[in-house]
Each structure stands twice: as C-alpha cells, then as structure tokens.
Coordinates of C-alpha atoms and ligand atoms in Angstrom, one line a residue:
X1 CA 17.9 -1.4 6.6
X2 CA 14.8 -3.1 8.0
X3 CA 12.2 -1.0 9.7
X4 CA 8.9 -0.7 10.9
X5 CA 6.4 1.9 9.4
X6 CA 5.7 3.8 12.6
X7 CA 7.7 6.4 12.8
X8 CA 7.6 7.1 9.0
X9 CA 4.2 7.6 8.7
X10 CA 3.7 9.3 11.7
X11 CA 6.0 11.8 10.7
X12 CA 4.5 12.2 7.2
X13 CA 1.5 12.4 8.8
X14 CA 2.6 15.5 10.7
X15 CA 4.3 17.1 7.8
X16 CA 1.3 16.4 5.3
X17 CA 3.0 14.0 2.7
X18 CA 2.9 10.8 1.5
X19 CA 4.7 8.0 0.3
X20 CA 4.1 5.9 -2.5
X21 CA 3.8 2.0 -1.2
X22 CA 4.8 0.0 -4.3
X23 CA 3.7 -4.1 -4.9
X24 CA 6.6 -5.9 -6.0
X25 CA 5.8 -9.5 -7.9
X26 CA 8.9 -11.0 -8.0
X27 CA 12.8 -10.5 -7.7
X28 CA 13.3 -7.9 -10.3
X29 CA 10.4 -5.6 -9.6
X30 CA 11.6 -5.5 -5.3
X31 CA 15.4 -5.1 -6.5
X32 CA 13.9 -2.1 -9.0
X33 CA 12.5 -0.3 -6.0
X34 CA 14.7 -0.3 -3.7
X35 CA 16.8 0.7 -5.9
X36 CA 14.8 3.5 -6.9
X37 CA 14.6 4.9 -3.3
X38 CA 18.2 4.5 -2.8
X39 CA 18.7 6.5 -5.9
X40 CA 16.3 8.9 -4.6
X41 CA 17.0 8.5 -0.7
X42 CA 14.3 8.1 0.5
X43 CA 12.4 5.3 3.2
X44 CA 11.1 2.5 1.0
X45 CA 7.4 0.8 1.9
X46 CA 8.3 -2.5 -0.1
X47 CA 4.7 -4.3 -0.4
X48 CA 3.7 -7.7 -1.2
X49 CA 0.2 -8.9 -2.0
X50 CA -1.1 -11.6 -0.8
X51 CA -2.7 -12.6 -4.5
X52 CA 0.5 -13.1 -5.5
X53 CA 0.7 -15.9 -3.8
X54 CA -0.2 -18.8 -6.4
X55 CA 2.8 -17.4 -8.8
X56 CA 4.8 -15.8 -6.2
X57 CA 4.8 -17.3 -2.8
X58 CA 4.7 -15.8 0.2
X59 CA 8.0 -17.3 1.8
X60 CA 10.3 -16.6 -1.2
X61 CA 8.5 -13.1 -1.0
X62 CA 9.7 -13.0 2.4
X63 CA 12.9 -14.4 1.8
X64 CA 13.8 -12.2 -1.0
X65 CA 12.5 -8.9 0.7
X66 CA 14.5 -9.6 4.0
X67 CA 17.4 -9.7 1.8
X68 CA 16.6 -6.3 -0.2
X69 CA 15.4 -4.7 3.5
X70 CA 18.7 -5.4 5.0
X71 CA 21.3 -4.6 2.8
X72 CA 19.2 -1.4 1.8
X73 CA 21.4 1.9 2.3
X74 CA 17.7 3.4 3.0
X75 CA 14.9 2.2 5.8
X76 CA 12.6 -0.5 4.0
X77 CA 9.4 -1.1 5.3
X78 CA 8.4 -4.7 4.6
X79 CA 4.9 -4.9 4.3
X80 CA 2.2 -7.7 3.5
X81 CA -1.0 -5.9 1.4
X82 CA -4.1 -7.4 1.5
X83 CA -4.1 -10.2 3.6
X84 CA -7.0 -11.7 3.6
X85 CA -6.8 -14.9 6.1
X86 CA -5.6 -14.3 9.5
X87 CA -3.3 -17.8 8.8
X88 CA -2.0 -15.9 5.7
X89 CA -1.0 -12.5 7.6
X90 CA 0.4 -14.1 11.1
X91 CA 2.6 -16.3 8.6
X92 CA 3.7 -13.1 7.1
X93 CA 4.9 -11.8 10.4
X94 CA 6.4 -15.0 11.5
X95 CA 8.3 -15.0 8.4
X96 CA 10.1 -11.3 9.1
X97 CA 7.2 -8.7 7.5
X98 CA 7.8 -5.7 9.9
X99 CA 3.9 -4.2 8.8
X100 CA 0.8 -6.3 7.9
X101 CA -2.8 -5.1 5.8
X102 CA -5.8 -7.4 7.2
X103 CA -8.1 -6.6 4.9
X104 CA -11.5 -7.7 6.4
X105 CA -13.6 -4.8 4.9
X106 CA -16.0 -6.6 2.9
X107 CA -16.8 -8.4 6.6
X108 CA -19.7 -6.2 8.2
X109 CA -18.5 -3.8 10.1
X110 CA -18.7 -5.4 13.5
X111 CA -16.4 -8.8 12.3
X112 CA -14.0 -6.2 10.8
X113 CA -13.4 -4.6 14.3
X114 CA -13.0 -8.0 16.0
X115 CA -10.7 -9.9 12.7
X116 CA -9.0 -6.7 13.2
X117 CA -8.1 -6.4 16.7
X118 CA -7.1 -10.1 17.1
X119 CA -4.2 -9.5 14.3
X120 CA -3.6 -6.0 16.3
X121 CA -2.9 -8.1 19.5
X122 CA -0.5 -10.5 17.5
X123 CA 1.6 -8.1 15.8
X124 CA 1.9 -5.0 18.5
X125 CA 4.2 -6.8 21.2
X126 CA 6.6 -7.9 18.1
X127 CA 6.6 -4.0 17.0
X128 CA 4.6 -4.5 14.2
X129 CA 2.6 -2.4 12.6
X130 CA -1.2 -3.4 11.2
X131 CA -2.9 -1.5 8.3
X132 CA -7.2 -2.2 8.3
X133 CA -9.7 -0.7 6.0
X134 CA -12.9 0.7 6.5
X135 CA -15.4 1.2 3.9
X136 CA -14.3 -0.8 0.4
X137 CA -12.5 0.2 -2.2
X138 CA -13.4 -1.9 -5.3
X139 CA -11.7 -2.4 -8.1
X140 CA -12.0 -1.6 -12.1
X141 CA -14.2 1.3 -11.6
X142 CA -16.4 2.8 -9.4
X143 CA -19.8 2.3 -11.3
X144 CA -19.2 -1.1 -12.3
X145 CA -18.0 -1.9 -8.8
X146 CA -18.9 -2.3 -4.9
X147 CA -16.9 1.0 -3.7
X148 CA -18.1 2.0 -0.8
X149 CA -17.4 5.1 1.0
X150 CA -15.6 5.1 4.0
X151 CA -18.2 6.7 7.2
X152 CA -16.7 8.6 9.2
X153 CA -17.9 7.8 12.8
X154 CA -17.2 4.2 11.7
X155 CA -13.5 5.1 10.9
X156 CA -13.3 6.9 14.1
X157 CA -14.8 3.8 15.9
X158 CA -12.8 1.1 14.3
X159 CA -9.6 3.2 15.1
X160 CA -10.0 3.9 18.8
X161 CA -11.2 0.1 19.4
X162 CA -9.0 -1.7 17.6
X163 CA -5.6 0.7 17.7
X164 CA -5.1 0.1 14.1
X165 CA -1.8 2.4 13.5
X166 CA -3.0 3.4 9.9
X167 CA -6.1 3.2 7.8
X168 CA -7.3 2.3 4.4
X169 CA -10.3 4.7 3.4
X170 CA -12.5 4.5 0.6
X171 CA -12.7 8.2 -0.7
X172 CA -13.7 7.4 -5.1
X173 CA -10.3 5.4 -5.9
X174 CA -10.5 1.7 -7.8
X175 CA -8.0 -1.1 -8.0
X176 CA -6.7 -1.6 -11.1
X177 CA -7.2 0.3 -14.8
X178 CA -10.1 2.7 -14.5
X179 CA -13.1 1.7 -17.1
X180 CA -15.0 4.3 -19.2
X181 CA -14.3 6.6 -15.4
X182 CA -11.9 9.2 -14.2
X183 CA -12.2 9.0 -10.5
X184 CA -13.6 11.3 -9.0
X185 CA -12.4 11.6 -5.5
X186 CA -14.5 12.6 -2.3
X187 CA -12.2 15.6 -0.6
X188 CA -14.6 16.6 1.7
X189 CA -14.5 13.5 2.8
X190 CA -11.0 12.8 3.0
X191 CA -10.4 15.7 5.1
X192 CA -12.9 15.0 7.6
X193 CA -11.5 12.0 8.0
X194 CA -8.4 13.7 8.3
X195 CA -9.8 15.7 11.0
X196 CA -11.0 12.9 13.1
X197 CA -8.6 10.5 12.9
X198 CA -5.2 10.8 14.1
X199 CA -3.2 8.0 12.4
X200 CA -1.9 8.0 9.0
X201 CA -4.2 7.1 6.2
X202 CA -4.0 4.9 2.7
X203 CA -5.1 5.4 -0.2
X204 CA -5.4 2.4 -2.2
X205 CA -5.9 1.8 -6.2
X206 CA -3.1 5.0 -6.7
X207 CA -2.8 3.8 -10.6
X208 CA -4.2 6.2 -12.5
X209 CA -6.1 8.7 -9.9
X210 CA -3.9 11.7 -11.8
X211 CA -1.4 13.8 -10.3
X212 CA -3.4 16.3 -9.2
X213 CA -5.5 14.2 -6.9
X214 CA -2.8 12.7 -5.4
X215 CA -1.3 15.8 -4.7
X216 CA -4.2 16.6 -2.9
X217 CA -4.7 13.5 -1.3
X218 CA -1.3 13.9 0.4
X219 CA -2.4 17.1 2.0
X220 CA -5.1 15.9 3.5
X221 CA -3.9 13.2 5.3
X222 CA -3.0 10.7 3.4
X223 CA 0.8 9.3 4.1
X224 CA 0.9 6.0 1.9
X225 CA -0.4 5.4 -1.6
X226 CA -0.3 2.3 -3.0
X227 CA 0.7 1.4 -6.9
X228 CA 0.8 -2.2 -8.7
X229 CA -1.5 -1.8 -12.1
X230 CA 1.0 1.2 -13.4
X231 CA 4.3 -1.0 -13.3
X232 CA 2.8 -3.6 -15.1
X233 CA 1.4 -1.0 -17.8
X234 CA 4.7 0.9 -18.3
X235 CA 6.8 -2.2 -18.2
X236 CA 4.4 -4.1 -21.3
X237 CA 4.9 -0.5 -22.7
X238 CA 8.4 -0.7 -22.5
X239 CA 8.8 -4.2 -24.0
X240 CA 6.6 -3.6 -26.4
X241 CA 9.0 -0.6 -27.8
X242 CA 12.4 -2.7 -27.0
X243 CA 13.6 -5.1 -29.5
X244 CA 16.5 -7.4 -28.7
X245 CA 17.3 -10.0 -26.7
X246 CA 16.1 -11.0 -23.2
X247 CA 18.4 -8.5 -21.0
X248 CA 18.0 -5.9 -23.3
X249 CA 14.4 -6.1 -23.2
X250 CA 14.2 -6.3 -19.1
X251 CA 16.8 -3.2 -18.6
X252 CA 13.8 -1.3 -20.8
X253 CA 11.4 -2.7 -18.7
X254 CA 13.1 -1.8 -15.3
X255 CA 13.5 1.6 -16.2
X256 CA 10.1 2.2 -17.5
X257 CA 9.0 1.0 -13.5
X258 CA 11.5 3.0 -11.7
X259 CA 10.7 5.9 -13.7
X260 CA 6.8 5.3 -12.3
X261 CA 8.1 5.4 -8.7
X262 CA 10.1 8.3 -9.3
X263 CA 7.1 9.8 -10.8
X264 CA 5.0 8.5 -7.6
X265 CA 7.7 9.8 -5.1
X266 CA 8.1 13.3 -6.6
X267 CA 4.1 13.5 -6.3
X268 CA 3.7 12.4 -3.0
X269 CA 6.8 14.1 -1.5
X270 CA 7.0 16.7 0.7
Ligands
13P1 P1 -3.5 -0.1 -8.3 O1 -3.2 -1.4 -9.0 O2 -4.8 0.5 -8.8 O3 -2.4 0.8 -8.4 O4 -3.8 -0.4 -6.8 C1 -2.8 -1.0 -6.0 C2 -3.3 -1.2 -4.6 O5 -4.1 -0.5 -4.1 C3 -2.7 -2.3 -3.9 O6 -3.2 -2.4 -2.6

C-alpha cells in the first residue's frame, strides 16, 4: 500500500533504527525491492532520483512506482531523491510521490531555507512529506570532494523555520564508490545533532560506509539510509559470474540486489 513517510520515521526515530531508502532505476530494480521488503515485511521507502531522469523519466518512474506502492502487501513510501528544481519536485508530487528531497544545499544557507520552505508549503496540505539537507555531502570521496559538515545551530535553524519533517546531514559519508578513503564518520557530531533536532535524520552516500558505521549511525538518530552505487556493483558482479542467456543472467542479477537490501535492512533494523 501507498503511504507517507511520517509515521514510519517518526516511529524509528523513537525506537533508534533506521531504514534503508533504496534508488530504483528502472522496472526491475523497483519490482526487486519491493519485493524484498515483502519477503522481509517490512515498510518499503522506494526512491527515485531525479538524475535518472534523461534514461529514466520521471512520469514512467511515477507510473511504475504507483503501481508497485499499491498492490504492495507492505507500506511503500514513494519518494523523489534529490530534486533539484522546484518544477522538477512539484511535478513529482503532482504525479503521486507521497515524499519529496529538495536538495538546495549547495545554495548558501539563507536560499536553502527560503527554496526550502516554499516546497514545504506545497507539499504539507497534500500530506506530503519534504526531506532538505544541510551541510553537503559530496560525492566520490571526501578529500577529493566539497563535503561539508553539517553545523549544528544551522540544522537546528533550518528545521524550526522551514518545518522540514526529516533531514539530510553531512556527518563524513560520500556519494558513490569511496576513492583511496574509508569514511570516517563524525559521531560526535551525529549525535549532537541527534540531540538537537527532533525529526528523523538521513544519511546519504550509505554504499560502502561499513556495517559498523551504519550500525552506529542508526543509534544515533539516523532513520533512513540511502543506497544506489551498491546495487549497481553487486548486480555487474553478478553478471559478470552468470553465463547464459538474457533471463538467466537478470535472475543472477536480481538476486545479487535483493541480497544487498536484505543486507541493508538487517543492519539498520531494530
Ligand atoms: P550511494 O550511491 O553512495 O549509496 O548514495 C546513494 C544516495 O545517497 C542517494 O541519495
């Protein structure tokens, strides 16, 4: 069924775990997740990015989501990641999403609060639920690239004027495959973040921050962890292993990224 993420990350908020917020890319890879979670029963927070876009656009996103959501015998969350135009993210809620990501945070701080609580007046009154970041987590690794941690009074500003209903921080993750790094993740941070803020946080760039860190991360606070780079890793695995013909080949690949979600699940779960 079709739901909003509210409740479920208030209520892993209280209880200190997360969930693992998955991008899906296409048909298979949404129908692999939910999939997963039913096999696992748990809520599902089905994400869609708006990068996709140019191979994977947003409307048959939409369109195939919706029809995963509904028929699902767990709650989906259908959420938009990353939207970076407010055209792009009000589209996404006309079209069905039930939770949006603006992501202004590369905007100084000022324009991310005002981007932010023009999408936050949009999407409340339709019970829809808006994701913001402060601070920026940047992608390949943190040397190479413009992380930037996320201040505290600044998160605690940003939440109380724009009534945000979770938050990206920045706490030492990275987008995608972590160069010549291990991340090394800011827990003092994290939890006095957790401290100060009351709504359920994210952790973005999840692919490849270890177990153990995300274990943590989930005890301090952080209810949603979002994973793309490690499906596409396991499934080019996977392929690479399988030989014959097409089906074949995609059953290896779809187990090799349920098997990641599980994984994702089992670590984040209560
Ligand atoms: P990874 O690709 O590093 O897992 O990051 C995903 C993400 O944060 C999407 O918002």
């Amino acid at each position: 069924m079709l739901v909003s993420s509210y409740d479920i990350l208030r209520d892993a908020k209280k209880r200190s775990f997360g969930y693992p917020a998955p991008d899906y890319f296409d048909y298979d890879s949404a129908k692999c997740f939910v999939e997963t979670a039913e096999k696992l029963n748990k809520p599902l927070i089905l994400s869609y990015a708006q990068v996709f876009d140019s191979f994977f656009p947003l409307e048959d996103a939409a369109d195939i989501g919706l029809y995963l959501a509904k028929k699902a015998a767990v709650p989906v969350v259908l959420h938009l990641d990353h939207g970076t135009a407010e055209e792009y993210v009000e589209k996404a809620i006309d079209l069905g999403f039930t939770s949006v990501m603006l992501d202004a945070s590369t905007d100084p701080f000022e324009e991310n609060i005002r981007r932010t609580k023009e999408i936050v007046k949009k999407a409340h009154p339709l019970g829809i639920c808006v994701e913001a970041e402060v601070g920026h987590v940047g992608s390949g690794s943190i040397a190479e690239d413009s992380g930037v941690y996320t201040e505290v009074e600044e998160a605690k500003r940003f939440t109380e004027e724009t009534g945000v209903d979770s938050l990206a921080v920045s706490i030492g993750t990275a987008h995608g495959v972590y160069k010549n790094v291990k991340p090394v993740l800011n827990f003092q941070r994290l939890s006095e973040l957790n401290e100060v803020l009351e709504i359920p946080l994210v952790l973005h760039g999840g692919s490849g921050t270890g177990d153990e860190n995300i274990s943590k991360c989930v005890k301090n606070g952080i209810c949603k962890v979002n994973v793309y780079t490690e499906f596409l890793l396991a499934a080019a695995a996977a392929l690479k292993e399988q030989e014959g013909d097409l089906h074949t080949m995609k059953a290896a690949a779809k187990a090799a990224v349920s098997e990641v979600l599980s994984h994702y699940y089992n670590i984040c779960g209560e």
